[in-house]
């Protein structure tokens, strides 16, 4: 398959992720959109790594995936803590936590 297919798919995934972050107010949907953006970047790394026959891209994808998993765990823990304190996890209501 040509590399352009992978790049087009990755660009579409990244655009959907950006739209999800910008347009949605639900924190769970925002986290899923962020993960979609990470996976779009990972797809580009793997595509270029396979095209150039170098394993550096695959190794970088491994580190990005472990960092994304840690980010999701911390984000979900924060959402649970905020829900217990405020009884809502609406992003518009979280602006009240500034100070």
PDB file of N, CA and C in Angstrom:
ATOM      1  N   UNK A   1       0.839  -1.180   0.000  1.00  0.00           N
ATOM      2  CA  UNK A   1       0.000   0.000   0.000  1.00  0.00           C
ATOM      3  C   UNK A   1       0.885   1.244   0.000  1.00  0.00           C
ATOM      4  N   UNK A   2       0.493   2.280  -0.701  1.00  0.00           N
ATOM      5  CA  UNK A   2       1.291   3.504  -0.697  1.00  0.00           C
ATOM      6  C   UNK A   2       1.247   4.201   0.661  1.00  0.00           C
ATOM      7  N   UNK A   3       2.306   4.932   0.953  1.00  0.00           N
ATOM      8  CA  UNK A   3       2.357   5.622   2.236  1.00  0.00           C
ATOM      9  C   UNK A   3       1.316   6.723   2.325  1.00  0.00           C
ATOM     10  N   UNK A   4       0.882   7.253   1.202  1.00  0.00           N
ATOM     11  CA  UNK A   4      -0.106   8.334   1.230  1.00  0.00           C
ATOM     12  C   UNK A   4      -1.412   7.884   1.891  1.00  0.00           C
ATOM     13  N   UNK A   5      -1.769   6.614   1.771  1.00  0.00           N
ATOM     14  CA  UNK A   5      -2.976   6.120   2.436  1.00  0.00           C
ATOM     15  C   UNK A   5      -2.852   6.241   3.951  1.00  0.00           C
ATOM     16  N   UNK A   6      -1.689   5.872   4.477  1.00  0.00           N
ATOM     17  CA  UNK A   6      -1.465   5.973   5.919  1.00  0.00           C
ATOM     18  C   UNK A   6      -1.485   7.423   6.379  1.00  0.00           C
ATOM     19  N   UNK A   7      -0.889   8.306   5.581  1.00  0.00           N
ATOM     20  CA  UNK A   7      -0.842   9.711   5.956  1.00  0.00           C
ATOM     21  C   UNK A   7      -2.222  10.359   5.888  1.00  0.00           C
ATOM     22  N   UNK A   8      -3.023   9.991   4.910  1.00  0.00           N
ATOM     23  CA  UNK A   8      -4.389  10.523   4.813  1.00  0.00           C
ATOM     24  C   UNK A   8      -5.240  10.026   5.977  1.00  0.00           C
ATOM     25  N   UNK A   9      -5.126   8.748   6.289  1.00  0.00           N
ATOM     26  CA  UNK A   9      -5.865   8.202   7.433  1.00  0.00           C
ATOM     27  C   UNK A   9      -5.439   8.872   8.727  1.00  0.00           C
ATOM     28  N   UNK A  10      -4.137   9.070   8.894  1.00  0.00           N
ATOM     29  CA  UNK A  10      -3.640   9.713  10.094  1.00  0.00           C
ATOM     30  C   UNK A  10      -4.116  11.157  10.193  1.00  0.00           C
ATOM     31  N   UNK A  11      -4.109  11.882   9.084  1.00  0.00           N
ATOM     32  CA  UNK A  11      -4.590  13.262   9.093  1.00  0.00           C
ATOM     33  C   UNK A  11      -6.079  13.327   9.430  1.00  0.00           C
ATOM     34  N   UNK A  12      -6.856  12.395   8.907  1.00  0.00           N
ATOM     35  CA  UNK A  12      -8.293  12.367   9.216  1.00  0.00           C
ATOM     36  C   UNK A  12      -8.523  12.053  10.696  1.00  0.00           C
ATOM     37  N   UNK A  13      -7.772  11.087  11.218  1.00  0.00           N
ATOM     38  CA  UNK A  13      -7.900  10.757  12.646  1.00  0.00           C
ATOM     39  C   UNK A  13      -7.516  11.942  13.523  1.00  0.00           C
ATOM     40  N   UNK A  14      -6.446  12.623  13.159  1.00  0.00           N
ATOM     41  CA  UNK A  14      -6.004  13.771  13.952  1.00  0.00           C
ATOM     42  C   UNK A  14      -7.028  14.897  13.891  1.00  0.00           C
ATOM     43  N   UNK A  15      -7.609  15.139  12.711  1.00  0.00           N
ATOM     44  CA  UNK A  15      -8.618  16.198  12.569  1.00  0.00           C
ATOM     45  C   UNK A  15      -9.867  15.881  13.390  1.00  0.00           C
ATOM     46  N   UNK A  16     -10.284  14.629  13.391  1.00  0.00           N
ATOM     47  CA  UNK A  16     -11.442  14.233  14.209  1.00  0.00           C
ATOM     48  C   UNK A  16     -11.130  14.428  15.684  1.00  0.00           C
ATOM     49  N   UNK A  17      -9.915  14.099  16.092  1.00  0.00           N
ATOM     50  CA  UNK A  17      -9.509  14.300  17.477  1.00  0.00           C
ATOM     51  C   UNK A  17      -9.502  15.765  17.869  1.00  0.00           C
ATOM     52  N   UNK A  18      -8.995  16.625  16.996  1.00  0.00           N
ATOM     53  CA  UNK A  18      -8.976  18.065  17.286  1.00  0.00           C
ATOM     54  C   UNK A  18     -10.398  18.598  17.396  1.00  0.00           C
ATOM     55  N   UNK A  19     -11.266  18.186  16.488  1.00  0.00           N
ATOM     56  CA  UNK A  19     -12.658  18.620  16.564  1.00  0.00           C
ATOM     57  C   UNK A  19     -13.323  18.137  17.847  1.00  0.00           C
ATOM     58  N   UNK A  20     -13.003  16.912  18.276  1.00  0.00           N
ATOM     59  CA  UNK A  20     -13.572  16.403  19.519  1.00  0.00           C
ATOM     60  C   UNK A  20     -13.115  17.189  20.730  1.00  0.00           C
ATOM     61  N   UNK A  21     -11.864  17.612  20.742  1.00  0.00           N
ATOM     62  CA  UNK A  21     -11.354  18.402  21.867  1.00  0.00           C
ATOM     63  C   UNK A  21     -11.970  19.798  21.869  1.00  0.00           C
ATOM     64  N   UNK A  22     -12.101  20.389  20.696  1.00  0.00           N
ATOM     65  CA  UNK A  22     -12.590  21.764  20.620  1.00  0.00           C
ATOM     66  C   UNK A  22     -14.106  21.847  20.840  1.00  0.00           C
ATOM     67  N   UNK A  23     -14.866  20.920  20.270  1.00  0.00           N
ATOM     68  CA  UNK A  23     -16.320  21.062  20.256  1.00  0.00           C
ATOM     69  C   UNK A  23     -17.030  20.403  21.433  1.00  0.00           C
ATOM     70  N   UNK A  24     -16.436  19.440  22.067  1.00  0.00           N
ATOM     71  CA  UNK A  24     -17.134  18.710  23.133  1.00  0.00           C
ATOM     72  C   UNK A  24     -16.834  19.296  24.502  1.00  0.00           C
ATOM     73  N   UNK A  25     -17.780  19.143  25.405  1.00  0.00           N
ATOM     74  CA  UNK A  25     -17.622  19.615  26.778  1.00  0.00           C
ATOM     75  C   UNK A  25     -17.507  18.458  27.769  1.00  0.00           C
ATOM     76  N   UNK A  26     -17.729  17.240  27.334  1.00  0.00           N
ATOM     77  CA  UNK A  26     -17.648  16.081  28.213  1.00  0.00           C
ATOM     78  C   UNK A  26     -16.180  15.667  28.347  1.00  0.00           C
ATOM     79  N   UNK A  27     -15.638  15.614  29.560  1.00  0.00           N
ATOM     80  CA  UNK A  27     -14.217  15.279  29.730  1.00  0.00           C
ATOM     81  C   UNK A  27     -13.848  13.892  29.214  1.00  0.00           C
ATOM     82  N   UNK A  28     -14.753  12.937  29.288  1.00  0.00           N
ATOM     83  CA  UNK A  28     -14.438  11.606  28.771  1.00  0.00           C
ATOM     84  C   UNK A  28     -14.266  11.635  27.256  1.00  0.00           C
ATOM     85  N   UNK A  29     -15.105  12.392  26.571  1.00  0.00           N
ATOM     86  CA  UNK A  29     -14.985  12.519  25.119  1.00  0.00           C
ATOM     87  C   UNK A  29     -13.708  13.272  24.765  1.00  0.00           C
ATOM     88  N   UNK A  30     -13.339  14.262  25.573  1.00  0.00           N
ATOM     89  CA  UNK A  30     -12.100  14.992  25.344  1.00  0.00           C
ATOM     90  C   UNK A  30     -10.902  14.061  25.487  1.00  0.00           C
ATOM     91  N   UNK A  31     -10.902  13.205  26.501  1.00  0.00           N
ATOM     92  CA  UNK A  31      -9.813  12.238  26.667  1.00  0.00           C
ATOM     93  C   UNK A  31      -9.754  11.249  25.505  1.00  0.00           C
ATOM     94  N   UNK A  32     -10.907  10.792  25.053  1.00  0.00           N
ATOM     95  CA  UNK A  32     -10.908   9.882  23.907  1.00  0.00           C
ATOM     96  C   UNK A  32     -10.400  10.582  22.658  1.00  0.00           C
ATOM     97  N   UNK A  33     -10.733  11.854  22.498  1.00  0.00           N
ATOM     98  CA  UNK A  33     -10.242  12.611  21.352  1.00  0.00           C
ATOM     99  C   UNK A  33      -8.728  12.805  21.424  1.00  0.00           C
ATOM    100  N   UNK A  34      -8.214  13.045  22.612  1.00  0.00           N
ATOM    101  CA  UNK A  34      -6.764  13.151  22.776  1.00  0.00           C
ATOM    102  C   UNK A  34      -6.073  11.836  22.434  1.00  0.00           C
ATOM    103  N   UNK A  35      -6.657  10.736  22.859  1.00  0.00           N
ATOM    104  CA  UNK A  35      -6.088   9.428  22.538  1.00  0.00           C
ATOM    105  C   UNK A  35      -6.134   9.173  21.033  1.00  0.00           C
ATOM    106  N   UNK A  36      -7.176   9.634  20.369  1.00  0.00           N
ATOM    107  CA  UNK A  36      -7.261   9.496  18.915  1.00  0.00           C
ATOM    108  C   UNK A  36      -6.150  10.298  18.240  1.00  0.00           C
ATOM    109  N   UNK A  37      -5.856  11.471  18.770  1.00  0.00           N
ATOM    110  CA  UNK A  37      -4.768  12.265  18.222  1.00  0.00           C
ATOM    111  C   UNK A  37      -3.417  11.594  18.451  1.00  0.00           C
ATOM    112  N   UNK A  38      -3.218  11.007  19.613  1.00  0.00           N
ATOM    113  CA  UNK A  38      -1.973  10.264  19.882  1.00  0.00           C
ATOM    114  C   UNK A  38      -1.837   9.083  18.925  1.00  0.00           C
ATOM    115  N   UNK A  39      -2.934   8.381  18.694  1.00  0.00           N
ATOM    116  CA  UNK A  39      -2.874   7.230  17.795  1.00  0.00           C
ATOM    117  C   UNK A  39      -2.633   7.651  16.350  1.00  0.00           C
ATOM    118  N   UNK A  40      -3.121   8.820  15.960  1.00  0.00           N
ATOM    119  CA  UNK A  40      -2.836   9.326  14.617  1.00  0.00           C
ATOM    120  C   UNK A  40      -1.339   9.609  14.466  1.00  0.00           C
ATOM    121  N   UNK A  41      -0.747  10.198  15.480  1.00  0.00           N
ATOM    122  CA  UNK A  41       0.699  10.437  15.437  1.00  0.00           C
ATOM    123  C   UNK A  41       1.465   9.124  15.442  1.00  0.00           C
ATOM    124  N   UNK A  42       0.997   8.155  16.205  1.00  0.00           N
ATOM    125  CA  UNK A  42       1.652   6.843  16.232  1.00  0.00           C
ATOM    126  C   UNK A  42       1.589   6.165  14.865  1.00  0.00           C
ATOM    127  N   UNK A  43       0.472   6.317  14.163  1.00  0.00           N
ATOM    128  CA  UNK A  43       0.347   5.737  12.835  1.00  0.00           C
ATOM    129  C   UNK A  43       1.370   6.324  11.867  1.00  0.00           C
ATOM    130  N   UNK A  44       1.602   7.619  11.974  1.00  0.00           N
ATOM    131  CA  UNK A  44       2.618   8.253  11.125  1.00  0.00           C
ATOM    132  C   UNK A  44       4.002   7.721  11.464  1.00  0.00           C
ATOM    133  N   UNK A  45       4.295   7.593  12.756  1.00  0.00           N
ATOM    134  CA  UNK A  45       5.605   7.065  13.160  1.00  0.00           C
ATOM    135  C   UNK A  45       5.820   5.654  12.623  1.00  0.00           C
ATOM    136  N   UNK A  46       4.812   4.816  12.735  1.00  0.00           N
ATOM    137  CA  UNK A  46       4.945   3.438  12.262  1.00  0.00           C
ATOM    138  C   UNK A  46       5.046   3.395  10.743  1.00  0.00           C
ATOM    139  N   UNK A  47       4.286   4.229  10.054  1.00  0.00           N
ATOM    140  CA  UNK A  47       4.342   4.239   8.587  1.00  0.00           C
ATOM    141  C   UNK A  47       5.721   4.653   8.095  1.00  0.00           C
ATOM    142  N   UNK A  48       6.267   5.717   8.657  1.00  0.00           N
ATOM    143  CA  UNK A  48       7.599   6.152   8.236  1.00  0.00           C
ATOM    144  C   UNK A  48       8.673   5.165   8.659  1.00  0.00           C
ATOM    145  N   UNK A  49       8.484   4.538   9.811  1.00  0.00           N
ATOM    146  CA  UNK A  49       9.446   3.536  10.264  1.00  0.00           C
ATOM    147  C   UNK A  49       9.462   2.336   9.320  1.00  0.00           C
ATOM    148  N   UNK A  50       8.311   1.903   8.881  1.00  0.00           N
ATOM    149  CA  UNK A  50       8.250   0.777   7.954  1.00  0.00           C
ATOM    150  C   UNK A  50       8.772   1.171   6.571  1.00  0.00           C
ATOM    151  N   UNK A  51       8.500   2.392   6.163  1.00  0.00           N
ATOM    152  CA  UNK A  51       8.943   2.847   4.847  1.00  0.00           C
ATOM    153  C   UNK A  51      10.471   2.937   4.769  1.00  0.00           C
ATOM    154  N   UNK A  52      11.077   3.435   5.825  1.00  0.00           N
ATOM    155  CA  UNK A  52      12.529   3.610   5.837  1.00  0.00           C
ATOM    156  C   UNK A  52      13.284   2.419   6.434  1.00  0.00           C
ATOM    157  N   UNK A  53      12.559   1.391   6.855  1.00  0.00           N
ATOM    158  CA  UNK A  53      13.154   0.175   7.432  1.00  0.00           C
ATOM    159  C   UNK A  53      14.027   0.476   8.640  1.00  0.00           C
ATOM    160  N   UNK A  54      13.559   1.388   9.496  1.00  0.00           N
ATOM    161  CA  UNK A  54      14.265   1.752  10.727  1.00  0.00           C
ATOM    162  C   UNK A  54      13.293   1.527  11.888  1.00  0.00           C
ATOM    163  N   UNK A  55      13.769   0.952  12.968  1.00  0.00           N
ATOM    164  CA  UNK A  55      12.892   0.627  14.088  1.00  0.00           C
ATOM    165  C   UNK A  55      12.764   1.758  15.110  1.00  0.00           C
ATOM    166  N   UNK A  56      13.352   2.897  14.851  1.00  0.00           N
ATOM    167  CA  UNK A  56      13.263   4.002  15.803  1.00  0.00           C
ATOM    168  C   UNK A  56      11.824   4.477  15.975  1.00  0.00           C
ATOM    169  N   UNK A  57      11.053   4.508  14.910  1.00  0.00           N
ATOM    170  CA  UNK A  57       9.658   4.936  14.997  1.00  0.00           C
ATOM    171  C   UNK A  57       8.820   3.994  15.837  1.00  0.00           C
ATOM    172  N   UNK A  58       9.067   2.695  15.716  1.00  0.00           N
ATOM    173  CA  UNK A  58       8.335   1.720  16.521  1.00  0.00           C
ATOM    174  C   UNK A  58       8.655   1.879  18.001  1.00  0.00           C
ATOM    175  N   UNK A  59       9.901   2.160  18.308  1.00  0.00           N
ATOM    176  CA  UNK A  59      10.304   2.365  19.700  1.00  0.00           C
ATOM    177  C   UNK A  59       9.666   3.631  20.260  1.00  0.00           C
ATOM    178  N   UNK A  60       9.621   4.672  19.452  1.00  0.00           N
ATOM    179  CA  UNK A  60       8.998   5.920  19.892  1.00  0.00           C
ATOM    180  C   UNK A  60       7.506   5.721  20.132  1.00  0.00           C
ATOM    181  N   UNK A  61       6.854   4.924  19.305  1.00  0.00           N
ATOM    182  CA  UNK A  61       5.429   4.627  19.495  1.00  0.00           C
ATOM    183  C   UNK A  61       5.198   3.925  20.824  1.00  0.00           C
ATOM    184  N   UNK A  62       6.099   3.025  21.186  1.00  0.00           N
ATOM    185  CA  UNK A  62       5.982   2.331  22.468  1.00  0.00           C
ATOM    186  C   UNK A  62       6.003   3.335  23.622  1.00  0.00           C
ATOM    187  N   UNK A  63       6.906   4.295  23.580  1.00  0.00           N
ATOM    188  CA  UNK A  63       6.985   5.297  24.648  1.00  0.00           C
ATOM    189  C   UNK A  63       5.775   6.225  24.643  1.00  0.00           C
ATOM    190  N   UNK A  64       5.270   6.582  23.482  1.00  0.00           N
ATOM    191  CA  UNK A  64       4.082   7.433  23.411  1.00  0.00           C
ATOM    192  C   UNK A  64       2.869   6.701  23.980  1.00  0.00           C
ATOM    193  N   UNK A  65       2.751   5.413  23.690  1.00  0.00           N
ATOM    194  CA  UNK A  65       1.608   4.652  24.205  1.00  0.00           C
ATOM    195  C   UNK A  65       1.664   4.502  25.721  1.00  0.00           C
ATOM    196  N   UNK A  66       2.842   4.285  26.279  1.00  0.00           N
ATOM    197  CA  UNK A  66       2.938   4.171  27.738  1.00  0.00           C
ATOM    198  C   UNK A  66       2.660   5.512  28.408  1.00  0.00           C
ATOM    199  N   UNK A  67       3.120   6.607  27.805  1.00  0.00           N
ATOM    200  CA  UNK A  67       2.835   7.931  28.348  1.00  0.00           C
ATOM    201  C   UNK A  67       1.347   8.241  28.254  1.00  0.00           C
ATOM    202  N   UNK A  68       0.709   7.875  27.161  1.00  0.00           N
ATOM    203  CA  UNK A  68      -0.728   8.108  26.999  1.00  0.00           C
ATOM    204  C   UNK A  68      -1.533   7.300  28.013  1.00  0.00           C
ATOM    205  N   UNK A  69      -1.099   6.085  28.293  1.00  0.00           N
ATOM    206  CA  UNK A  69      -1.808   5.269  29.287  1.00  0.00           C
ATOM    207  C   UNK A  69      -1.693   5.894  30.672  1.00  0.00           C
ATOM    208  N   UNK A  70      -0.526   6.409  31.006  1.00  0.00           N
ATOM    209  CA  UNK A  70      -0.361   7.083  32.298  1.00  0.00           C
ATOM    210  C   UNK A  70      -1.196   8.358  32.362  1.00  0.00           C
ATOM    211  N   UNK A  71      -1.274   9.063  31.252  1.00  0.00           N
ATOM    212  CA  UNK A  71      -2.072  10.287  31.205  1.00  0.00           C
ATOM    213  C   UNK A  71      -3.550   9.985  31.419  1.00  0.00           C
ATOM    214  N   UNK A  72      -4.027   8.925  30.840  1.00  0.00           N
ATOM    215  CA  UNK A  72      -5.436   8.550  31.010  1.00  0.00           C
ATOM    216  C   UNK A  72      -5.704   8.148  32.458  1.00  0.00           C
ATOM    217  N   UNK A  73      -4.794   7.420  33.058  1.00  0.00           N
ATOM    218  CA  UNK A  73      -4.991   7.001  34.448  1.00  0.00           C
ATOM    219  C   UNK A  73      -5.049   8.213  35.374  1.00  0.00           C
ATOM    220  N   UNK A  74      -4.157   9.166  35.190  1.00  0.00           N
ATOM    221  CA  UNK A  74      -4.157  10.366  36.029  1.00  0.00           C
ATOM    222  C   UNK A  74      -5.396  11.213  35.738  1.00  0.00           C
ATOM    223  N   UNK A  75      -5.761  11.341  34.468  1.00  0.00           N
ATOM    224  CA  UNK A  75      -6.941  12.126  34.107  1.00  0.00           C
ATOM    225  C   UNK A  75      -8.223  11.550  34.689  1.00  0.00           C
ATOM    226  N   UNK A  76      -8.369  10.237  34.627  1.00  0.00           N
ATOM    227  CA  UNK A  76      -9.564   9.614  35.209  1.00  0.00           C
ATOM    228  C   UNK A  76      -9.592   9.760  36.722  1.00  0.00           C
ATOM    229  N   UNK A  77      -8.429   9.669  37.358  1.00  0.00           N
ATOM    230  CA  UNK A  77      -8.378   9.874  38.807  1.00  0.00           C
ATOM    231  C   UNK A  77      -8.767  11.302  39.166  1.00  0.00           C
ATOM    232  N   UNK A  78      -8.311  12.263  38.381  1.00  0.00           N
ATOM    233  CA  UNK A  78      -8.706  13.652  38.618  1.00  0.00           C
ATOM    234  C   UNK A  78     -10.198  13.852  38.407  1.00  0.00           C
ATOM    235  N   UNK A  79     -10.758  13.209  37.383  1.00  0.00           N
ATOM    236  CA  UNK A  79     -12.194  13.336  37.153  1.00  0.00           C
ATOM    237  C   UNK A  79     -13.005  12.761  38.310  1.00  0.00           C
ATOM    238  N   UNK A  80     -12.570  11.639  38.841  1.00  0.00           N
ATOM    239  CA  UNK A  80     -13.272  11.051  39.987  1.00  0.00           C
ATOM    240  C   UNK A  80     -13.188  11.975  41.189  1.00  0.00           C
ATOM    241  N   UNK A  81     -12.012  12.559  41.444  1.00  0.00           N
ATOM    242  CA  UNK A  81     -11.853  13.467  42.576  1.00  0.00           C
ATOM    243  C   UNK A  81     -12.700  14.727  42.404  1.00  0.00           C
ATOM    244  N   UNK A  82     -12.737  15.272  41.199  1.00  0.00           N
ATOM    245  CA  UNK A  82     -13.548  16.466  40.948  1.00  0.00           C
ATOM    246  C   UNK A  82     -15.032  16.141  41.046  1.00  0.00           C
ATOM    247  N   UNK A  83     -15.431  14.961  40.575  1.00  0.00           N
ATOM    248  CA  UNK A  83     -16.838  14.586  40.683  1.00  0.00           C
ATOM    249  C   UNK A  83     -17.252  14.433  42.143  1.00  0.00           C
ATOM    250  N   UNK A  84     -16.380  13.879  42.954  1.00  0.00           N
ATOM    251  CA  UNK A  84     -16.708  13.732  44.380  1.00  0.00           C
ATOM    252  C   UNK A  84     -16.837  15.076  45.067  1.00  0.00           C
ATOM    253  N   UNK A  85     -16.045  16.060  44.650  1.00  0.00           N
ATOM    254  CA  UNK A  85     -16.083  17.371  45.292  1.00  0.00           C
ATOM    255  C   UNK A  85     -17.211  18.239  44.759  1.00  0.00           C
ATOM    256  N   UNK A  86     -17.424  18.245  43.448  1.00  0.00           N
ATOM    257  CA  UNK A  86     -18.378  19.170  42.834  1.00  0.00           C
ATOM    258  C   UNK A  86     -19.671  18.525  42.359  1.00  0.00           C
ATOM    259  N   UNK A  87     -19.736  17.204  42.307  1.00  0.00           N
ATOM    260  CA  UNK A  87     -20.897  16.455  41.828  1.00  0.00           C
ATOM    261  C   UNK A  87     -21.181  16.688  40.342  1.00  0.00           C
ATOM    262  N   UNK A  88     -20.181  17.157  39.608  1.00  0.00           N
ATOM    263  CA  UNK A  88     -20.293  17.314  38.161  1.00  0.00           C
ATOM    264  C   UNK A  88     -18.894  17.238  37.563  1.00  0.00           C
ATOM    265  N   UNK A  89     -18.820  16.814  36.312  1.00  0.00           N
ATOM    266  CA  UNK A  89     -17.533  16.829  35.628  1.00  0.00           C
ATOM    267  C   UNK A  89     -17.626  17.636  34.341  1.00  0.00           C
ATOM    268  N   UNK A  90     -18.548  18.585  34.303  1.00  0.00           N
ATOM    269  CA  UNK A  90     -18.705  19.451  33.141  1.00  0.00           C
ATOM    270  C   UNK A  90     -17.502  20.385  33.059  1.00  0.00           C
ATOM    271  N   UNK A  91     -16.917  20.519  31.878  1.00  0.00           N
ATOM    272  CA  UNK A  91     -15.720  21.342  31.719  1.00  0.00           C
ATOM    273  C   UNK A  91     -15.987  22.813  31.974  1.00  0.00           C
ATOM    274  N   UNK A  92     -17.179  23.282  31.718  1.00  0.00           N
ATOM    275  CA  UNK A  92     -17.502  24.680  31.998  1.00  0.00           C
ATOM    276  C   UNK A  92     -17.521  24.945  33.497  1.00  0.00           C
ATOM    277  N   UNK A  93     -17.927  23.980  34.278  1.00  0.00           N
ATOM    278  CA  UNK A  93     -17.948  24.114  35.737  1.00  0.00           C
ATOM    279  C   UNK A  93     -16.551  24.016  36.334  1.00  0.00           C
ATOM    280  N   UNK A  94     -15.621  23.376  35.646  1.00  0.00           N
ATOM    281  CA  UNK A  94     -14.278  23.234  36.192  1.00  0.00           C
ATOM    282  C   UNK A  94     -13.498  24.543  36.176  1.00  0.00           C
ATOM    283  N   UNK A  95     -13.959  25.528  35.443  1.00  0.00           N
ATOM    284  CA  UNK A  95     -13.264  26.822  35.453  1.00  0.00           C
ATOM    285  C   UNK A  95     -13.390  27.500  36.815  1.00  0.00           C
ATOM    286  N   UNK A  96     -14.314  27.057  37.644  1.00  0.00           N
ATOM    287  CA  UNK A  96     -14.465  27.618  38.976  1.00  0.00           C
ATOM    288  C   UNK A  96     -13.371  27.147  39.928  1.00  0.00           C
ATOM    289  N   UNK A  97     -12.582  26.174  39.545  1.00  0.00           N
ATOM    290  CA  UNK A  97     -11.553  25.628  40.424  1.00  0.00           C
ATOM    291  C   UNK A  97     -10.250  26.414  40.361  1.00  0.00           C
ATOM    292  N   UNK A  98     -10.232  27.545  39.700  1.00  0.00           N
ATOM    293  CA  UNK A  98      -8.987  28.272  39.459  1.00  0.00           C
ATOM    294  C   UNK A  98      -8.372  28.885  40.716  1.00  0.00           C
ATOM    295  N   UNK A  99      -9.096  29.179  41.720  1.00  0.00           N
ATOM    296  CA  UNK A  99      -8.412  29.813  42.836  1.00  0.00           C
ATOM    297  C   UNK A  99      -9.249  30.100  43.976  1.00  0.00           C
TER     298      UNK A  99
END
